[in-house]
Tab-separated table of C-alpha atoms and ligand atoms in Angstrom:
chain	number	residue	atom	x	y	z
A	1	UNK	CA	18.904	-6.125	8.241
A	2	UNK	CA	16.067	-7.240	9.917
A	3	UNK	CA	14.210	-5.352	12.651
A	4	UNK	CA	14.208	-6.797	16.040
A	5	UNK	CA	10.883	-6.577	16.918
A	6	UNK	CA	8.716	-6.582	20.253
A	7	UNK	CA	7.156	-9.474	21.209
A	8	UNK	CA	3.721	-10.597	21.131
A	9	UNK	CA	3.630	-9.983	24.870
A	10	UNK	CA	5.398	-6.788	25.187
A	11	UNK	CA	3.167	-5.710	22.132
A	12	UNK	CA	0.201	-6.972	24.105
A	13	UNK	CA	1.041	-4.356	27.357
A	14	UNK	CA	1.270	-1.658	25.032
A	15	UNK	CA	-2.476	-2.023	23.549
A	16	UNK	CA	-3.536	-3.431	26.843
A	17	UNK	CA	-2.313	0.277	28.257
A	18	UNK	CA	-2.446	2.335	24.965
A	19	UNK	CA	-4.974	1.707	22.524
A	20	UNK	CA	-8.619	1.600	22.943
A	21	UNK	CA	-10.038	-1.855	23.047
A	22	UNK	CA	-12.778	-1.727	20.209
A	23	UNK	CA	-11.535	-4.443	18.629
A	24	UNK	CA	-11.324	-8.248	20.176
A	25	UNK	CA	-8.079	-9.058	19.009
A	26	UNK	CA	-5.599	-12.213	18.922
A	27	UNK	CA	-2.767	-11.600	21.258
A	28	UNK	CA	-0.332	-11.927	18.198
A	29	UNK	CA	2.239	-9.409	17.078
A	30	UNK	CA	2.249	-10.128	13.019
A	31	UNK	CA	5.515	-8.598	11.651
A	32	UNK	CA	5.917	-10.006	7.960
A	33	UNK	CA	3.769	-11.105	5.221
A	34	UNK	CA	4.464	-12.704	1.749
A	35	UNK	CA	1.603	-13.756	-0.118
A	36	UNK	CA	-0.606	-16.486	1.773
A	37	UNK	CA	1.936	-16.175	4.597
A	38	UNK	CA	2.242	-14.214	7.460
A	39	UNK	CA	5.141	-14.605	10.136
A	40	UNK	CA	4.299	-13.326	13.880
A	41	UNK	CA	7.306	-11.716	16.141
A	42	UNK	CA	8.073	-15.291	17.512
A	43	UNK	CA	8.734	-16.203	14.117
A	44	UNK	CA	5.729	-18.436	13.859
A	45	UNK	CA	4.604	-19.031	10.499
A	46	UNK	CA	0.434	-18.921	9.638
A	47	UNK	CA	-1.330	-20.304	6.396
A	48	UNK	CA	-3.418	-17.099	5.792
A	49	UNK	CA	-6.910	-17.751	4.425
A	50	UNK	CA	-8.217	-14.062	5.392
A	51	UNK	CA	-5.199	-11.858	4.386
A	52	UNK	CA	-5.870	-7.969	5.572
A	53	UNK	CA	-10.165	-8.875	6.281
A	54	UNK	CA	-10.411	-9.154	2.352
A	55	UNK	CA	-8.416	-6.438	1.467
A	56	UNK	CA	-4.830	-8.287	0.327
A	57	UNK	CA	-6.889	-9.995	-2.660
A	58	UNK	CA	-3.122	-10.461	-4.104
A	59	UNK	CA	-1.634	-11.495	-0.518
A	60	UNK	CA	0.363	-9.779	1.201
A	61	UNK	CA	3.414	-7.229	0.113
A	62	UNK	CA	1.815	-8.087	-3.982
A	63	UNK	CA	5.377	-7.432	-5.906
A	64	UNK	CA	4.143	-4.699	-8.186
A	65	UNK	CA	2.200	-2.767	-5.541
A	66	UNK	CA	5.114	-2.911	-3.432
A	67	UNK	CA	7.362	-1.310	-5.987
A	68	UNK	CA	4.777	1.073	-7.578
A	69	UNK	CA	4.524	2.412	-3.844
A	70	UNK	CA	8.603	2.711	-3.191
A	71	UNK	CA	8.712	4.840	-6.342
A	72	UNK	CA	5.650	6.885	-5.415
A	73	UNK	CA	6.515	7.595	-2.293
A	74	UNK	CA	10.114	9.079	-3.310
A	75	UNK	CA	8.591	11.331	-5.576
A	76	UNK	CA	5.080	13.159	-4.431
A	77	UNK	CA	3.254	11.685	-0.901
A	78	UNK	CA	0.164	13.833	-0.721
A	79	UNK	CA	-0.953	16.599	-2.993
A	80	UNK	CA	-4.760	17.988	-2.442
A	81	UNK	CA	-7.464	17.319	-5.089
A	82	UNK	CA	-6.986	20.894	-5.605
A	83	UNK	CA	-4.596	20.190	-8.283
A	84	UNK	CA	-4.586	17.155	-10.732
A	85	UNK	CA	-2.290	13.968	-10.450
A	86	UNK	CA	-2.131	11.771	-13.862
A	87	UNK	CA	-2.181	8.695	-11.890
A	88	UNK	CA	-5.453	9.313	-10.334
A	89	UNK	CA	-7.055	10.017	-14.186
A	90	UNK	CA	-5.439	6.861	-15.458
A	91	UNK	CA	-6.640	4.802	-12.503
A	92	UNK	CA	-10.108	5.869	-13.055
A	93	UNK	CA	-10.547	5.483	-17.089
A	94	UNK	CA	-8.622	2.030	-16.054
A	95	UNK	CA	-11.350	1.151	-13.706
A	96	UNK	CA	-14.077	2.603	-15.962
A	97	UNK	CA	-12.979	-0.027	-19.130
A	98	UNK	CA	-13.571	-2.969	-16.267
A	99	UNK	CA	-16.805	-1.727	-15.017
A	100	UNK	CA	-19.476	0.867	-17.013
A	101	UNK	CA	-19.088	3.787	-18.574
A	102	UNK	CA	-19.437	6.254	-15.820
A	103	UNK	CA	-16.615	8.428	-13.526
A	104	UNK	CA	-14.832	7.716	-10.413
A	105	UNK	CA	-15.028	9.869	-6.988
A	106	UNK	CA	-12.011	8.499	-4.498
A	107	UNK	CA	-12.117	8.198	-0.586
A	108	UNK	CA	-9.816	5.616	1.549
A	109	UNK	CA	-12.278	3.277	2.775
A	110	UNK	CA	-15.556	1.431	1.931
A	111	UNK	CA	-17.986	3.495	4.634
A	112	UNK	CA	-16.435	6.463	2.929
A	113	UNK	CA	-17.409	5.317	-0.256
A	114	UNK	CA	-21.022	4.574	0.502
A	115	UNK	CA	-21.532	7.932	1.934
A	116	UNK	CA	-20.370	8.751	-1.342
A	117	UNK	CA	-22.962	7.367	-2.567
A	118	UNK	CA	-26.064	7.780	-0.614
A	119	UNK	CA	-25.093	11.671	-0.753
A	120	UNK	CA	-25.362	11.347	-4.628
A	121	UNK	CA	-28.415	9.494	-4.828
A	122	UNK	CA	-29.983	11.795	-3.174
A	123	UNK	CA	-28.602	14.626	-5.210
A	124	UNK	CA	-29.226	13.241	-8.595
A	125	UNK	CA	-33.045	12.752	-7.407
A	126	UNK	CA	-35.867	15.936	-6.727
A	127	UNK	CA	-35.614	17.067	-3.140
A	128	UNK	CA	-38.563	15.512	-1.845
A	129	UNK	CA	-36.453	12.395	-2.275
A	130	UNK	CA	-34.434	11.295	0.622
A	131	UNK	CA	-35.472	7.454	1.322
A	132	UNK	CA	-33.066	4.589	1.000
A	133	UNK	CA	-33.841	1.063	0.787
A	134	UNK	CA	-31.578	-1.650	2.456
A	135	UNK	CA	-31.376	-5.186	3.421
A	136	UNK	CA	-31.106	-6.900	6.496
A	137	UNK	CA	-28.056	-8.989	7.235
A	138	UNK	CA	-26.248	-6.288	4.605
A	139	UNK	CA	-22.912	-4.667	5.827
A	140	UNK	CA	-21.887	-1.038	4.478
A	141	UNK	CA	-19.808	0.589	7.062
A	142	UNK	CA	-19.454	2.107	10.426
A	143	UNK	CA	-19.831	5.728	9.935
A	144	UNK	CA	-23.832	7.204	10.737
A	145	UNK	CA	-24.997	6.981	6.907
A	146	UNK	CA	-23.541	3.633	6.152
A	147	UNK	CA	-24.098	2.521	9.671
A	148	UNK	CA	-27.543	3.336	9.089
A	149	UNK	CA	-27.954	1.805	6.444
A	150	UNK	CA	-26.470	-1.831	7.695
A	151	UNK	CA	-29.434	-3.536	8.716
A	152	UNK	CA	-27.929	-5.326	11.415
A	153	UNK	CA	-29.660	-3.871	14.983
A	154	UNK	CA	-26.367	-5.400	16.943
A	155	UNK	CA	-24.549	-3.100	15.303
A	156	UNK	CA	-26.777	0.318	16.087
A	157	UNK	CA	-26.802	-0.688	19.869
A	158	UNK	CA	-26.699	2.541	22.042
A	159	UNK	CA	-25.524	4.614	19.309
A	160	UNK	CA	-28.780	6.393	18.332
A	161	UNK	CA	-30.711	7.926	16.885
A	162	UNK	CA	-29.413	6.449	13.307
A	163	UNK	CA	-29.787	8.865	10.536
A	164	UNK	CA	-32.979	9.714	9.083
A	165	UNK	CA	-34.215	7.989	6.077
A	166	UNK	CA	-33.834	4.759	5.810
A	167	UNK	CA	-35.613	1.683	5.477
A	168	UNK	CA	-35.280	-2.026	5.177
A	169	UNK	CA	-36.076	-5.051	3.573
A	170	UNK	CA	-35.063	-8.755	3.671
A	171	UNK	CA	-32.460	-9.562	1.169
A	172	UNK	CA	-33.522	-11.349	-1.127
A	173	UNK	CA	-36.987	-9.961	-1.173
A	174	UNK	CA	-38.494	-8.233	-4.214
A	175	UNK	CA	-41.949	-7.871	-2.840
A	176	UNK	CA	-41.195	-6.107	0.632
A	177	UNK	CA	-39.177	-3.749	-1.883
A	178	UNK	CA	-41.815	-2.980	-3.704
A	179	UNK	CA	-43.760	-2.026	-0.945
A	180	UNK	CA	-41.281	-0.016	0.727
A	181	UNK	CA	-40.869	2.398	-2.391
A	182	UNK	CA	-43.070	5.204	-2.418
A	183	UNK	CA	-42.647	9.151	-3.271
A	184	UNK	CA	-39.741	9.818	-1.431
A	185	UNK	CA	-37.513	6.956	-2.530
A	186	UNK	CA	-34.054	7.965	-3.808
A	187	UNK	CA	-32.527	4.888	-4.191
A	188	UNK	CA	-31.320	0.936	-3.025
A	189	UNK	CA	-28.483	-0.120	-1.644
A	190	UNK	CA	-27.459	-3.496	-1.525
A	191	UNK	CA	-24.371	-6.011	-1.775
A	192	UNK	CA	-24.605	-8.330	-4.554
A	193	UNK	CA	-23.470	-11.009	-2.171
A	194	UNK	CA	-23.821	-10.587	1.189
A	195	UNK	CA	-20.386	-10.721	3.362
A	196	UNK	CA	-20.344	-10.116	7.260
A	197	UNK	CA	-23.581	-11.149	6.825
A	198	UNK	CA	-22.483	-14.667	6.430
A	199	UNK	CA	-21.902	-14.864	2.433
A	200	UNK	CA	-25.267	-14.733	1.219
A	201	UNK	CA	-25.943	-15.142	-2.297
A	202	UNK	CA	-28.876	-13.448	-3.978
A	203	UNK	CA	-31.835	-15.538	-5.047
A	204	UNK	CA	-32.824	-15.883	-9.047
A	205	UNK	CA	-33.936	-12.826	-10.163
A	206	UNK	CA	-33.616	-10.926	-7.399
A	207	UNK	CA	-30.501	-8.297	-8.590
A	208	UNK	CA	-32.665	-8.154	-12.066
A	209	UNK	CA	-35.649	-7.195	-9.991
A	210	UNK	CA	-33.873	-4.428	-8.032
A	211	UNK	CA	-32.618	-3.074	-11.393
A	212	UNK	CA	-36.839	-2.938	-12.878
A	213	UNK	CA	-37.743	-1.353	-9.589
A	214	UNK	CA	-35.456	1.276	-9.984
A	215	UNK	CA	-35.930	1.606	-13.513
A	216	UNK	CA	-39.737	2.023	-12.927
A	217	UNK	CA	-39.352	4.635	-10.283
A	218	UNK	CA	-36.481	6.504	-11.177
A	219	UNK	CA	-34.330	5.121	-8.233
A	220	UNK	CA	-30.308	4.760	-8.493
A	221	UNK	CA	-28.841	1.316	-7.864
A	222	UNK	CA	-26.131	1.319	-5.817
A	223	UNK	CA	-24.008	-1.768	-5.527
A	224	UNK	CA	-21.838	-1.901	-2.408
A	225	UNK	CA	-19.073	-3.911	-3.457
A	226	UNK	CA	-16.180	-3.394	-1.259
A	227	UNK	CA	-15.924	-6.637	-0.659
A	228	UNK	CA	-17.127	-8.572	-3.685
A	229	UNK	CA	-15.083	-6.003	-5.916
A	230	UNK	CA	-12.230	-6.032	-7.950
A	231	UNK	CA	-11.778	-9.160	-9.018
A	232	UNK	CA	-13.031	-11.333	-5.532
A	233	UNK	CA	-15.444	-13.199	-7.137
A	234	UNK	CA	-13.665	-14.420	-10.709
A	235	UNK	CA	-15.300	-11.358	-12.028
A	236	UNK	CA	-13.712	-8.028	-11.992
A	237	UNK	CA	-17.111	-6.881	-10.165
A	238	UNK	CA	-19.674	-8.953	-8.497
A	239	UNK	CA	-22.446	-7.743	-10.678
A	240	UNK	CA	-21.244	-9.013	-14.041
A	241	UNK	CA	-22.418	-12.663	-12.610
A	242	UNK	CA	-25.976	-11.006	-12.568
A	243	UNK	CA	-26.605	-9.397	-15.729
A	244	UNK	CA	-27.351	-6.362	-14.086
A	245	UNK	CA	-25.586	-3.143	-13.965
A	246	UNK	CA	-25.796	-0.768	-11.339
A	247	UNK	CA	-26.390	3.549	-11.163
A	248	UNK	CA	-23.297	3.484	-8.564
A	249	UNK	CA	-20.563	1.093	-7.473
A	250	UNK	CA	-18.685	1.417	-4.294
A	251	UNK	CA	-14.896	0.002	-3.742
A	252	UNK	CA	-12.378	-0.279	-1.074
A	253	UNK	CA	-10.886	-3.297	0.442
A	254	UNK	CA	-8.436	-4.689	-2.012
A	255	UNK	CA	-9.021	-1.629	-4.196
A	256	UNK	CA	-5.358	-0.882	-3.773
A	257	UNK	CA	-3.534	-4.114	-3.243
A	258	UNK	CA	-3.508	-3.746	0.679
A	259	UNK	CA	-2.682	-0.106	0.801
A	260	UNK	CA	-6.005	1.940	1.726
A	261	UNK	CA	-8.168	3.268	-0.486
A	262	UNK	CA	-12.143	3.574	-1.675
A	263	UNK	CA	-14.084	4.164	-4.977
A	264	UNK	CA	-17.562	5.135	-6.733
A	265	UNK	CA	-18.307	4.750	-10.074
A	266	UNK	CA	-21.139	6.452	-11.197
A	267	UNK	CA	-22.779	6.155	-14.337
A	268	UNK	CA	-22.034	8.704	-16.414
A	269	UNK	CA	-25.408	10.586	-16.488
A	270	UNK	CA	-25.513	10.000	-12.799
A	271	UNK	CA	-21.726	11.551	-11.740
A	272	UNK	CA	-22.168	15.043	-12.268
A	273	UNK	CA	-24.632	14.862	-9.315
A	274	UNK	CA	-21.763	15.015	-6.967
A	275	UNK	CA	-20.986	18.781	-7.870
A	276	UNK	CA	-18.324	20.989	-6.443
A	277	UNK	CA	-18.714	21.735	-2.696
A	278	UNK	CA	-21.172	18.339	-2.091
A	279	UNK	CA	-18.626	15.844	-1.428
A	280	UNK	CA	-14.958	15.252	-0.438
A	281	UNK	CA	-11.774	13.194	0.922
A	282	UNK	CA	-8.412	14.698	1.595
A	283	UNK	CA	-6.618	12.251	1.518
A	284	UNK	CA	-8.855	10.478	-1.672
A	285	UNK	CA	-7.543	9.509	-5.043
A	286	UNK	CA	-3.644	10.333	-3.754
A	287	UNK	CA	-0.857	9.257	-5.490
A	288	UNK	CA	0.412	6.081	-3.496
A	289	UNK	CA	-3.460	5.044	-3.131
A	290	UNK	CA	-3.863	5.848	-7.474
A	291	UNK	CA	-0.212	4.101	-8.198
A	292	UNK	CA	-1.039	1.286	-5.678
A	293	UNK	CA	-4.134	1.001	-7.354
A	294	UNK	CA	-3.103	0.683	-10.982
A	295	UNK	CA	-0.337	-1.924	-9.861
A	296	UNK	CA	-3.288	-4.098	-8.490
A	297	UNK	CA	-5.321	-4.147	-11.650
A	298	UNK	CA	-2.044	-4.728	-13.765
A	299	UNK	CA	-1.056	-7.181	-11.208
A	300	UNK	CA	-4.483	-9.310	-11.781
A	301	UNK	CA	-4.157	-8.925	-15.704
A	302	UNK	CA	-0.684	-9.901	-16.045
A	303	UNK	CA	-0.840	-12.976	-14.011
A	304	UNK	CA	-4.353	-14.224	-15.211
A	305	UNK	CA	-5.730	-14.021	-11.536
A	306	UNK	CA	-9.269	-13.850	-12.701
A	307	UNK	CA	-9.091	-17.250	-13.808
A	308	UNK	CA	-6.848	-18.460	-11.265
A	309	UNK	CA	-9.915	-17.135	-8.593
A	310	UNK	CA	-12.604	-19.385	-9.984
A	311	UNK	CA	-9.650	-22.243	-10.448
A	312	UNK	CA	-9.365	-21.999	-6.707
A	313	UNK	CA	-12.742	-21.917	-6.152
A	314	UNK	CA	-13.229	-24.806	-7.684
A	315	UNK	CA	-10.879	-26.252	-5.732
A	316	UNK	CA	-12.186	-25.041	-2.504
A	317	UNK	CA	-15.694	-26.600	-2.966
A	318	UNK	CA	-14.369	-30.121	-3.808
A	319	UNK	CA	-12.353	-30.108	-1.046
A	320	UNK	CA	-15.429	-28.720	1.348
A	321	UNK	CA	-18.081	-31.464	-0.143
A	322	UNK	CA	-15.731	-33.772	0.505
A	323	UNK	CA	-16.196	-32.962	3.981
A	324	UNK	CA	-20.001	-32.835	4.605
A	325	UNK	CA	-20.354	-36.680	5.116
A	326	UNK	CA	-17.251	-36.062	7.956
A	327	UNK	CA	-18.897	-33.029	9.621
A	328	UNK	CA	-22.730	-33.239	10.050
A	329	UNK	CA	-22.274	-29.778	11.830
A	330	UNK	CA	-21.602	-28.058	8.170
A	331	UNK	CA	-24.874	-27.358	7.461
A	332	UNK	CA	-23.974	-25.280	4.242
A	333	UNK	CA	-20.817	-24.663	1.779
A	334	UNK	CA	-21.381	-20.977	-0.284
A	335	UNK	CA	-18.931	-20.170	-2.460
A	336	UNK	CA	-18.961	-17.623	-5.243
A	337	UNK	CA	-15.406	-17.068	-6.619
A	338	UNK	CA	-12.608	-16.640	-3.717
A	339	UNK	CA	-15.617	-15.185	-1.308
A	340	UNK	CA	-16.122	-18.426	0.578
A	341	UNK	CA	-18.890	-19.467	3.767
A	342	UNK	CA	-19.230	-22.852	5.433
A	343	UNK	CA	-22.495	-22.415	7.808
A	344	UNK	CA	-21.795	-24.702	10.543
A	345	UNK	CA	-24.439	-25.606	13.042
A	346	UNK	CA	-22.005	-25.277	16.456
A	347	UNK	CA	-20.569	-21.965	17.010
A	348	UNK	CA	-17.436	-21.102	14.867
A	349	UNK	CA	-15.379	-19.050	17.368
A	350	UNK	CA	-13.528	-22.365	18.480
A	351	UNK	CA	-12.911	-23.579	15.313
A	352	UNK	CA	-11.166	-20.267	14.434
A	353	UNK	CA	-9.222	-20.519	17.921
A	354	UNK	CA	-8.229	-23.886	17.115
A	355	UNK	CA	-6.676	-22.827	13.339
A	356	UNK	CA	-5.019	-20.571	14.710
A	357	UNK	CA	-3.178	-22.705	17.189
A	358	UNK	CA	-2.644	-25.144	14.158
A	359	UNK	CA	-0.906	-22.366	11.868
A	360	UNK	CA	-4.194	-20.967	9.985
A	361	UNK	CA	-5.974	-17.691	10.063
A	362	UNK	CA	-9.811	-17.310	8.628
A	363	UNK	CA	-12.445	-15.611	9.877
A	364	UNK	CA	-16.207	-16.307	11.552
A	365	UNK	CA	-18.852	-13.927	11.050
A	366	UNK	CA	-22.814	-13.921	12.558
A	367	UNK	CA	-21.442	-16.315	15.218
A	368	UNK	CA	-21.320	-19.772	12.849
A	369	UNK	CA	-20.316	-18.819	9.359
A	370	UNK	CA	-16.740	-19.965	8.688
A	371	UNK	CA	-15.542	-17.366	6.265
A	372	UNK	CA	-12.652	-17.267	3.955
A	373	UNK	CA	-11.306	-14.443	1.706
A	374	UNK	CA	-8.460	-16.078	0.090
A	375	UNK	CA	-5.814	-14.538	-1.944
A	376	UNK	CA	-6.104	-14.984	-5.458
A	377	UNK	CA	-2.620	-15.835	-6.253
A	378	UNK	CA	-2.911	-18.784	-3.607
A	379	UNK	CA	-0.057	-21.161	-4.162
A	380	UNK	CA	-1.358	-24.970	-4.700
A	381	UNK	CA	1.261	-26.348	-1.932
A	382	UNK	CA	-0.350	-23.661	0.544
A	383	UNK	CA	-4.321	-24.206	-0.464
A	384	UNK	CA	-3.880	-27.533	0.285
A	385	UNK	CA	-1.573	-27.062	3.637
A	386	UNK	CA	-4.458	-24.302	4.766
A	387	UNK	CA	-7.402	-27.005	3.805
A	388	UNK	CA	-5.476	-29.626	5.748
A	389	UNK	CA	-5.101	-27.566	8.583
A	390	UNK	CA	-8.654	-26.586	8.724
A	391	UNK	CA	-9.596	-29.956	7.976
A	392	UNK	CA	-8.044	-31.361	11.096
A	393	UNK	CA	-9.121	-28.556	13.308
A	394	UNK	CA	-12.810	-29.396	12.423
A	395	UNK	CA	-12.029	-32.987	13.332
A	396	UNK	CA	-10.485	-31.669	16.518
A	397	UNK	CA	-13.820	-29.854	17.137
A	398	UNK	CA	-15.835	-32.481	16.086
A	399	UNK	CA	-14.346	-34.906	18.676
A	400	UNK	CA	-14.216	-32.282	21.627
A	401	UNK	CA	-18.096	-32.093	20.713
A	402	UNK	CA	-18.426	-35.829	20.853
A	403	UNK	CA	-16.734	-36.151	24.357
A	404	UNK	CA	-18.306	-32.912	26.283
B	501	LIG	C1	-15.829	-3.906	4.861
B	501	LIG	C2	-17.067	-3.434	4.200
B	501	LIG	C3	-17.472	-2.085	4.302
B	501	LIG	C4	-16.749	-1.087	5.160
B	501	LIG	O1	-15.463	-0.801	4.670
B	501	LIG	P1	-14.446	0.049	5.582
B	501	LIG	O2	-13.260	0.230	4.671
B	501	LIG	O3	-14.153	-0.754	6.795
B	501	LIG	O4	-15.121	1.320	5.901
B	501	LIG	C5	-18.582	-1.687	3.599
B	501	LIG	N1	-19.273	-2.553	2.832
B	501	LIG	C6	-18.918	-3.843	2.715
B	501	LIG	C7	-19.713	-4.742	1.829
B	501	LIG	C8	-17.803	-4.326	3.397
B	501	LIG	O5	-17.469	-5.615	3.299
């Protein structure tokens, strides 16, 4: 029944020989997933607290997705956007009734999807407008458009020259915005919450503000929320804990229940921007990505996971403030929903090393930003065996720190 399966070593010779090394990776072979658990080819079990980088919001192998996917795949793989497939109307009216009135444009990842949208924003402006506005510390993708418009310089390091046209402002940071726009603005881009960038919520105001400036100046809002989409943050989309609603949305990451795929959402005066011959993904909107996609959003209905998300965060910050008087080197806890940063003042690398060796996988980003992207169907037994194992990995840390 089961596979046998290489192991982690003979796994490790084939990327060390085979596959280019852009990616520093753990020298583990993972070969099964259920929900918050993942089994490597040793047939050690892991607590996982950053299923799929943010992407299996339902864990992994979600029940419905799996099956909607088996079905799919015995009946139609791939047909081009030539033609029509019912699943990939239904999926966007379904995602329309969760978000704003507006239509849908599909690709298979979140860079995709913000070239999406930095082509239309430009479109649906006059010519003569071209300029978008950014943050710094934002993350949008590693393709040239989205890459330029990350506002991280590690991350444009001997790959220049970026692509014309954009600029940049801290997040957070209504005046320098202001500033920036002049006649050839097209439009902002900006994540509601920050993520690589360490889980940075937006100041008071400041998501409001964006919306006026636009407003004033004829600017589309663009929301980048591959990773605080589709139901991350106890919201079905990050902006709804703002007030604010946005020209364009992008989507990818758990879009599809951990199969790929990417989104816009365009208001509907905006969408027709994006006319035939401007814009297009082969493989976008297909029929495992639209069924997998459905089964994600009936998935989160049917089991109340919205709820559930803010239940567990919740959860997650008790158990966190309990530890600040433990750890003096957590120097912050930010939580919104199941999107979840503990700022430590000592590098995080080890305590992710030292997880892992205890049975847990999470995530560091910008060097010392613990970061979790929990599943939202989280059992109780394993958020509190995953908090226990973290917990006594930072107390590992804290006394290695004590005795060096
Ligand atoms: C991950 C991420 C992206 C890039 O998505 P890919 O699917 O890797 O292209 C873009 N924006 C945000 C906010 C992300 O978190």
């Amino acid at each position: 029944m089961s596979r046998r399966h290489l192991s982690s070593s003979e796994t490790q010779a084939l990327f060390d020989q085979y596959v280019i090394g852009n990616y520093r990776r753990y020298g583990v072979n993972l070969v099964r997933g259920v929900g918050s658990e993942v089994w490597d080819a040793e047939e050690r079990r892991y607590v996982d607290f950053f299923p799929g980088w943010g992407c299996n919001l339902l864990g992994h192998c979600p029940a419905r997705v799996v099956e909607a996917v088996r079905e799919q795949v015995g009946q139609l793989i791939h047909v081009p956007n030539t033609w029509m497939m019912e699943s990939q109307g239904i999926w966007a009216r379904m995602l329309a009734e969760r978000s704003f009135d507006g239509q849908a444009f599909f690709c298979n990842s979140g860079t995709e999807a913000n070239e999406a949208a930095i082509k239309l924003a430009r479109l649906h402006t006059p010519a003569e407008r071209y300029k978008i506005i950014s943050f710094t510390g934002g993350f949008h993708g590693r393709t040239l458009g989205s890459l330029t418009a990350t506002a991280q310089p590690k991350y444009h390091e001997g790959l220049g020259p970026m692509a014309a046209g954009f600029v940049y402002a801290p997040f957070g940071d209504l005046e320098a915005v202001r500033k920036l726009v002049d006649a050839e603005t097209c439009g902002i881009l900006v994540e509601p919450i920050q993520g690589e960038g360490g889980v940075n919520l937006p100041p008071d105001g400041f998501l409001p503000g964006l919306r006026e400036i636009c407003d004033e100046h004829g600017l589309i809002l663009m929301f980048d929320e591959v990773q605080t989409g589709c139901g991350r943050t106890g919201e079905w989309f990050g902006y709804q804990h703002f007030g604010v609603v946005p020209d364009v949305l992008s989507l990818a990451k758990s879009l599809c229940g951990g199969i790929a795929g990417g989104a816009i959402l365009a208001r509907r005066e905006v969408a027709p921007s994006l006319r035939p011959g401007m814009h297009a993904a082969t493989f976008g909107g297909n029929p495992i990505a639209s069924v997998a996609g459905i089964a994600a959003i009936e998935t989160i209905e049917d089991e109340g996971l919205l709820g559930r998300a803010k239940e567990l965060a919740d959860r997650f910050q008790q158990r966190f403030e309990s530890w600040r008087s433990r750890f003096d080197f957590i120097d912050d806890i930010r939580i919104a929903g199941l999107m979840i940063g503990l700022q430590l003042s000592i590098d995080g690398a080890g305590v992710v090393q030292k997880c892992l060796e205890n049975g847990l996988l999470i995530n560091c980003t910008q060097g010392t930003v613990l970061r979790l992207l929990p599943a939202m169907n989280l059992e109780d037994s394993l958020f509190e065996e995953g908090c226990d194992i973290l917990e006594s990995s930072l107390a590992e840390v804290a006394s290695s720190l004590t005795t060096s």
